[in-house]
Coordinates of C-alpha atoms and ligand atoms in Angstrom, one line a residue:
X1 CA 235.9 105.1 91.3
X2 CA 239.3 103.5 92.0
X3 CA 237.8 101.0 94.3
X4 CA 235.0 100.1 92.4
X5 CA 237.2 99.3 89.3
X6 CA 239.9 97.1 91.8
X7 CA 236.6 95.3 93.0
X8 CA 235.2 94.7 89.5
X9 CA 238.9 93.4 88.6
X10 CA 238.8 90.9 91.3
X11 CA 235.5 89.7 91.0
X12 CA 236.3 88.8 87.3
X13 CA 239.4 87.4 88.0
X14 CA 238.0 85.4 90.8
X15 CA 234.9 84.6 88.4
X16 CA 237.2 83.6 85.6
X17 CA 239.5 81.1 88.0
X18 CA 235.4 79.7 89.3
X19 CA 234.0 78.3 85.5
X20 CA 237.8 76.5 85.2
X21 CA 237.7 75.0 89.1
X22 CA 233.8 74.3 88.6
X23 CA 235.0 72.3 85.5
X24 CA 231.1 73.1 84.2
X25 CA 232.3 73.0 80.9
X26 CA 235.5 70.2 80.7
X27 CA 236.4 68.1 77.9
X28 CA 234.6 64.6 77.5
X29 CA 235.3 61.3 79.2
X30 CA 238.9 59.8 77.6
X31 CA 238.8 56.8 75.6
X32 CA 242.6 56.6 74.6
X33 CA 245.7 55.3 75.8
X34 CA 247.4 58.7 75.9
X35 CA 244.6 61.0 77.1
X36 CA 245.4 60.2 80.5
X37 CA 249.2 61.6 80.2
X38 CA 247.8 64.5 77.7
X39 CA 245.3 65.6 80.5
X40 CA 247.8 65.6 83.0
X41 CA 250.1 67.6 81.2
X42 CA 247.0 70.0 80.3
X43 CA 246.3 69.9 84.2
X44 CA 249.5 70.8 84.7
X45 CA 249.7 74.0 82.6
X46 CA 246.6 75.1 83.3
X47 CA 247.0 75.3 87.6
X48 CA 251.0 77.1 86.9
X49 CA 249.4 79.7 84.3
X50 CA 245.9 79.9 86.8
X51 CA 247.9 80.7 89.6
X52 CA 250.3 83.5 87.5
X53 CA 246.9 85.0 86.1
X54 CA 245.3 85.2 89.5
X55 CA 248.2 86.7 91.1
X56 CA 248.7 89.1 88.0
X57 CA 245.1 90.0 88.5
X58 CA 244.5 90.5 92.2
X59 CA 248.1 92.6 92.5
X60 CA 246.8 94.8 89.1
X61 CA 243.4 95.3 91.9
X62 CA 245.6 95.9 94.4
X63 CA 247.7 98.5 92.2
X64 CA 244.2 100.4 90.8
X65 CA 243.0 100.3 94.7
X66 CA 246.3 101.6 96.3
X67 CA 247.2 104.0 93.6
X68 CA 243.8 105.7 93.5
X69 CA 242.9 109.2 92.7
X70 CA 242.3 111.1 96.4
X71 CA 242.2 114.1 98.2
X72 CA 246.2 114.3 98.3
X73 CA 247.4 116.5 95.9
X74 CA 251.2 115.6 95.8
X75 CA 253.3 114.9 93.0
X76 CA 253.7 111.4 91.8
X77 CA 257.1 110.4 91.9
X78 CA 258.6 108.9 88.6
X79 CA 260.4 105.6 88.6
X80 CA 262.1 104.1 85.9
X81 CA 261.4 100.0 87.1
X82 CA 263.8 97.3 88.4
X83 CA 266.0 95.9 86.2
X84 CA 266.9 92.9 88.0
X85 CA 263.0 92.3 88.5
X86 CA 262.5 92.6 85.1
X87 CA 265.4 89.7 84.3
X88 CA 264.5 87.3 87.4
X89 CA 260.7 87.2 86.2
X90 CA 261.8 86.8 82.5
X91 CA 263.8 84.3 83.3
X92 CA 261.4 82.2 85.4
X93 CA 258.7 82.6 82.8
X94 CA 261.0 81.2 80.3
X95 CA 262.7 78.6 82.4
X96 CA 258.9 78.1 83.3
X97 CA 257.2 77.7 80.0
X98 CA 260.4 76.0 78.0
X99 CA 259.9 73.4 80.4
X100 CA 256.3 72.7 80.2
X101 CA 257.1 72.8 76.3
X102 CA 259.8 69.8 76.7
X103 CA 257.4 68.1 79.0
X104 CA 254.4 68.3 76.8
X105 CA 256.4 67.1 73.7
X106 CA 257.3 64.3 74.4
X107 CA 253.7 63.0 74.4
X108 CA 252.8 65.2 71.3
X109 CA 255.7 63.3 69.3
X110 CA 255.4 59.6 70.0
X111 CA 251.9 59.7 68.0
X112 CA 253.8 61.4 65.3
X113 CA 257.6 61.4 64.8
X114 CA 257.5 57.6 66.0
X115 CA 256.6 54.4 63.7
X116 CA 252.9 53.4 63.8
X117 CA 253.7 49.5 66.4
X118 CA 253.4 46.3 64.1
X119 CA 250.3 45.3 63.6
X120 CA 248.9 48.5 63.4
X121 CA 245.3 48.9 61.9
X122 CA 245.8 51.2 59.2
X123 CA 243.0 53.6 57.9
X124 CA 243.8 56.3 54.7
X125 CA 241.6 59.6 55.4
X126 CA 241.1 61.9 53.0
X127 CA 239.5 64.8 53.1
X128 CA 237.6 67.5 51.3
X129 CA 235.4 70.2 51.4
X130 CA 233.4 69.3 53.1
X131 CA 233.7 65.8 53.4
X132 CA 235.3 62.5 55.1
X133 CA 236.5 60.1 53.2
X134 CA 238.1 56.5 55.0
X135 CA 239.7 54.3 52.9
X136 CA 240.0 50.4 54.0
X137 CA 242.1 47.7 52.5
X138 CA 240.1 45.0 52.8
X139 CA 240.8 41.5 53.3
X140 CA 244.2 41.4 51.7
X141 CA 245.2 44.3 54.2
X142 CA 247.0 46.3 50.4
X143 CA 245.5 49.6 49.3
X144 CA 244.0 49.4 46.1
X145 CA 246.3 52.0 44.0
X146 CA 244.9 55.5 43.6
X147 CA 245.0 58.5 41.1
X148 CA 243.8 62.1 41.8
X149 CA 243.0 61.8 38.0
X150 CA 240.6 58.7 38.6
X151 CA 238.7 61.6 41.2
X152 CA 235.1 61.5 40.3
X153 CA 232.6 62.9 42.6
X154 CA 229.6 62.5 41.0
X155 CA 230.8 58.4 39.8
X156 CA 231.2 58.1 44.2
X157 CA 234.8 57.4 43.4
X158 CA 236.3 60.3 45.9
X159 CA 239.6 59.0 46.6
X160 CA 240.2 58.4 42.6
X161 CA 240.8 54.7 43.9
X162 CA 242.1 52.5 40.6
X163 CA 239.4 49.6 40.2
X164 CA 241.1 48.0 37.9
X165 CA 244.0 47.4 40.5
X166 CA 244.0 43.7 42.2
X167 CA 244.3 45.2 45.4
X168 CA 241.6 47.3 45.2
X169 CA 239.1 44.9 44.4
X170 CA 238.3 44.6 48.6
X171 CA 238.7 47.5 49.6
X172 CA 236.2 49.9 50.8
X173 CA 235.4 53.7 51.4
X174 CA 233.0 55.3 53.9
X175 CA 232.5 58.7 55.2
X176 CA 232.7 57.3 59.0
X177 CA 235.3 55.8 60.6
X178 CA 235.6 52.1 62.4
X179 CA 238.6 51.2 64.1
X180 CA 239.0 48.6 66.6
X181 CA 239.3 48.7 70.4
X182 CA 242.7 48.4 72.3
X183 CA 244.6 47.5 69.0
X184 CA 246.8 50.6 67.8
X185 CA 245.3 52.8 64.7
X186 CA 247.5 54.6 62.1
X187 CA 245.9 56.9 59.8
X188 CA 247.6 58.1 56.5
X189 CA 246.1 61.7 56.3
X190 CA 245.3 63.3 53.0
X191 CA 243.7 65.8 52.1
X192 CA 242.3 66.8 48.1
X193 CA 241.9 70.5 48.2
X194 CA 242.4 73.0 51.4
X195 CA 244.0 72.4 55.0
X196 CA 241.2 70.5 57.0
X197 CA 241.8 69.0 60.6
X198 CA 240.8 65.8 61.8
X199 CA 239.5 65.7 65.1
X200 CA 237.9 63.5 67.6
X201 CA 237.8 65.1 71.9
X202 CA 237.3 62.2 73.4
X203 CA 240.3 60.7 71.6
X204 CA 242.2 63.9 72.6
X205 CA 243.4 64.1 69.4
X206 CA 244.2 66.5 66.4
X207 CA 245.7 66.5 63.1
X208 CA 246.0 68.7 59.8
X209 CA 245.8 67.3 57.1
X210 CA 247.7 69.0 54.2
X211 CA 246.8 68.9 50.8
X212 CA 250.0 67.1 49.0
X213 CA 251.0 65.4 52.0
X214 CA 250.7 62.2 53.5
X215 CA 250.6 62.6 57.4
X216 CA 250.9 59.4 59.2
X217 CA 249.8 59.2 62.8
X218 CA 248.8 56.6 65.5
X219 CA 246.9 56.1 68.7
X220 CA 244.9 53.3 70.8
X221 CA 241.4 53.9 71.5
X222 CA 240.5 52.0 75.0
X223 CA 236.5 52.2 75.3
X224 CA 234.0 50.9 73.0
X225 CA 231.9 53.5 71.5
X226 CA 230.2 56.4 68.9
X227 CA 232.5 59.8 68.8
X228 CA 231.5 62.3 66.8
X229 CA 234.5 63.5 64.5
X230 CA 234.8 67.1 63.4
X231 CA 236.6 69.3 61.2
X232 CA 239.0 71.4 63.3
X233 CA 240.1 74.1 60.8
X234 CA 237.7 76.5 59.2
X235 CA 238.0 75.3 55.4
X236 CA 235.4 77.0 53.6
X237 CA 231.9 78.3 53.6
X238 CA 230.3 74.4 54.8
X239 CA 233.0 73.9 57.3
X240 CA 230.5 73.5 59.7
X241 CA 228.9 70.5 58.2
X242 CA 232.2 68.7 57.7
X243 CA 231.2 66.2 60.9
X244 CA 231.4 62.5 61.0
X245 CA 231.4 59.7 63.8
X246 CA 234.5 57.5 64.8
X247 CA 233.1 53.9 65.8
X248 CA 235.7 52.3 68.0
X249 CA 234.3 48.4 67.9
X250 CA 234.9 45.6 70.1
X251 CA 237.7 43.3 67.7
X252 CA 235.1 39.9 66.5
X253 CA 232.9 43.3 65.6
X254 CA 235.8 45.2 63.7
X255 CA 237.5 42.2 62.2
X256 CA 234.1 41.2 60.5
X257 CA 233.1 44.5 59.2
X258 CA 236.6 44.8 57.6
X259 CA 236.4 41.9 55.5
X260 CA 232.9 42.6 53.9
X261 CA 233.3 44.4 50.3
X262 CA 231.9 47.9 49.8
X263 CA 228.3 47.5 48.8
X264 CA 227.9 45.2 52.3
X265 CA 230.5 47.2 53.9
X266 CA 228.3 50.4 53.6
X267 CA 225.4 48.7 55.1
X268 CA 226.9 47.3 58.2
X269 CA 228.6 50.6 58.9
X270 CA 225.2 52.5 58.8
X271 CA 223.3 49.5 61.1
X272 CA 226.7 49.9 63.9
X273 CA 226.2 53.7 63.3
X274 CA 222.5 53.3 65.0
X275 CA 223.5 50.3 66.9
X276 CA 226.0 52.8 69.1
X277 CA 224.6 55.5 70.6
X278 CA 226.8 58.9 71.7
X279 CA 228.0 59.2 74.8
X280 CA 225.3 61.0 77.4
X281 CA 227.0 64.2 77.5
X282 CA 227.7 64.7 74.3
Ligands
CU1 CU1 237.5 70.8 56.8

């Protein structure tokens, strides 16, 4: 029985290592600046903690196959461990992890602790259950003024955006998001009721967004393109229908969709949403 449990042991483990080498199921093509550092970092981890569980595994086999139950009746002797083992692998897997940590930071924190670059295209989101909401300036690149006491769902006015502000008077709101191709993005995160998490693989990126807080963030999407933007954090009962798409559009494209007013604004986004189709594997 003790070899047939070491075997089983090693055949998972060996199984589990397989679907990660195989890459059968891996994350989508990149189509942002950063991805290719975040994936190396992920790379990274993944191959030091692959070959700690493998070892872990095979030598817990090896312990169930060795230490077996048999025909020899003698007492097991009684050992009370290693200390110095015990503080050598503690301290590697510390010295080990800490540094992935600092390594994977510093990635993690220029599209957040840093400034959005001039010229940034900037994008509010707010969310709600269960929805997207992406709020443009318009022409005059201002944000009309907003008011959670101007929220009116059933008058379409989701953001409680102030039409009687100048600045609001171009501006537009869609439940998809456009944003333009090689020219940095920040978004101003909101959200109007419950934690929700924007979210978009191909991007490699995620964000919370927390109600009473105003997250800024920024990246630079490099491939033309139809994502398909989920909700990342389960936020109630129709969670799963809190999806979207993120159109990443050539700049002529982008530049001339962002000055149309909301009516005509609508319409384009909805003729570019079928224009683009997903990517293949998605
Ligand atoms: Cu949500």
């Amino acid at each position: 029985m003790g070899r047939v449990l070491a075997v089983i042991i090693w055949i998972l483990t060996l199984g589990s290592v397989a679907l990660f080498v195989s890459k059968k199921w891996w994350f989508p093509p990149a189509i942002s600046e950063h991805a290719p550092a975040l994936d190396r970092q992920f790379m990274l981890t993944i191959v030091i903690v692959g070959i700690a569980f493998t070892a872990a595994q095979l030598g817990l086999g090896w312990a169930v196959w060795k230490f077996r139950d048999t025909a020899d009746k003698s007492r097991a002797t009684y050992t009370h461990g290693s200390n110095k083992l015990e503080v050598l692998w503690t301290i590697v897997t510390a010295a080990i992890f800490i540094s992935l940590a600092v390594m994977g930071q510093s990635v993690w924190a220029s599209l957040r602790l840093n400034n959005a670059p001039a010229g940034s295209f900037q994008v509010e989101v707010v969310a709600q259950q269960f929805s997207w909401n992406f709020h443009y300036a318009g022409k005059d690149k201002l944000f009309g003024r907003t008011d959670p006491s101007l929220i009116d769902d059933s008058a379409l006015n989701f953001i409680g955006l102030d039409e009687t502000d100048a600045n609001a008077k171009d501006d537009a709101v869609t439940s998809a998001l456009a944003i333009p191709v090689n020219r940095p993005v920040e978004l101003i995160l909101r959200s109007k009721d419950v934690i929700h998490s924007f979210w978009v693989p191909p991007l490699r990126f995620k964000q919370d967004l927390v109600p009473g807080m105003a997250i800024r963030v920024h990246f630079t999407a490099n491939k033309v393109g139809k994502y398909e933007l989920a909700c990342a954090e389960l936020c109630g009962q129709l969670h799963f229908k809190m999806k979207s798409y993120m159109l990443v559009l050539p700049e002529d494209e982008h530049r001339a969709l962002t000055q149309l007013s909301q009516e005509a604004f609508q319409a384009k986004m909805k003729e570019l949403l079928d224009k683009y189709p997903l990517p293949p594997n998605e």
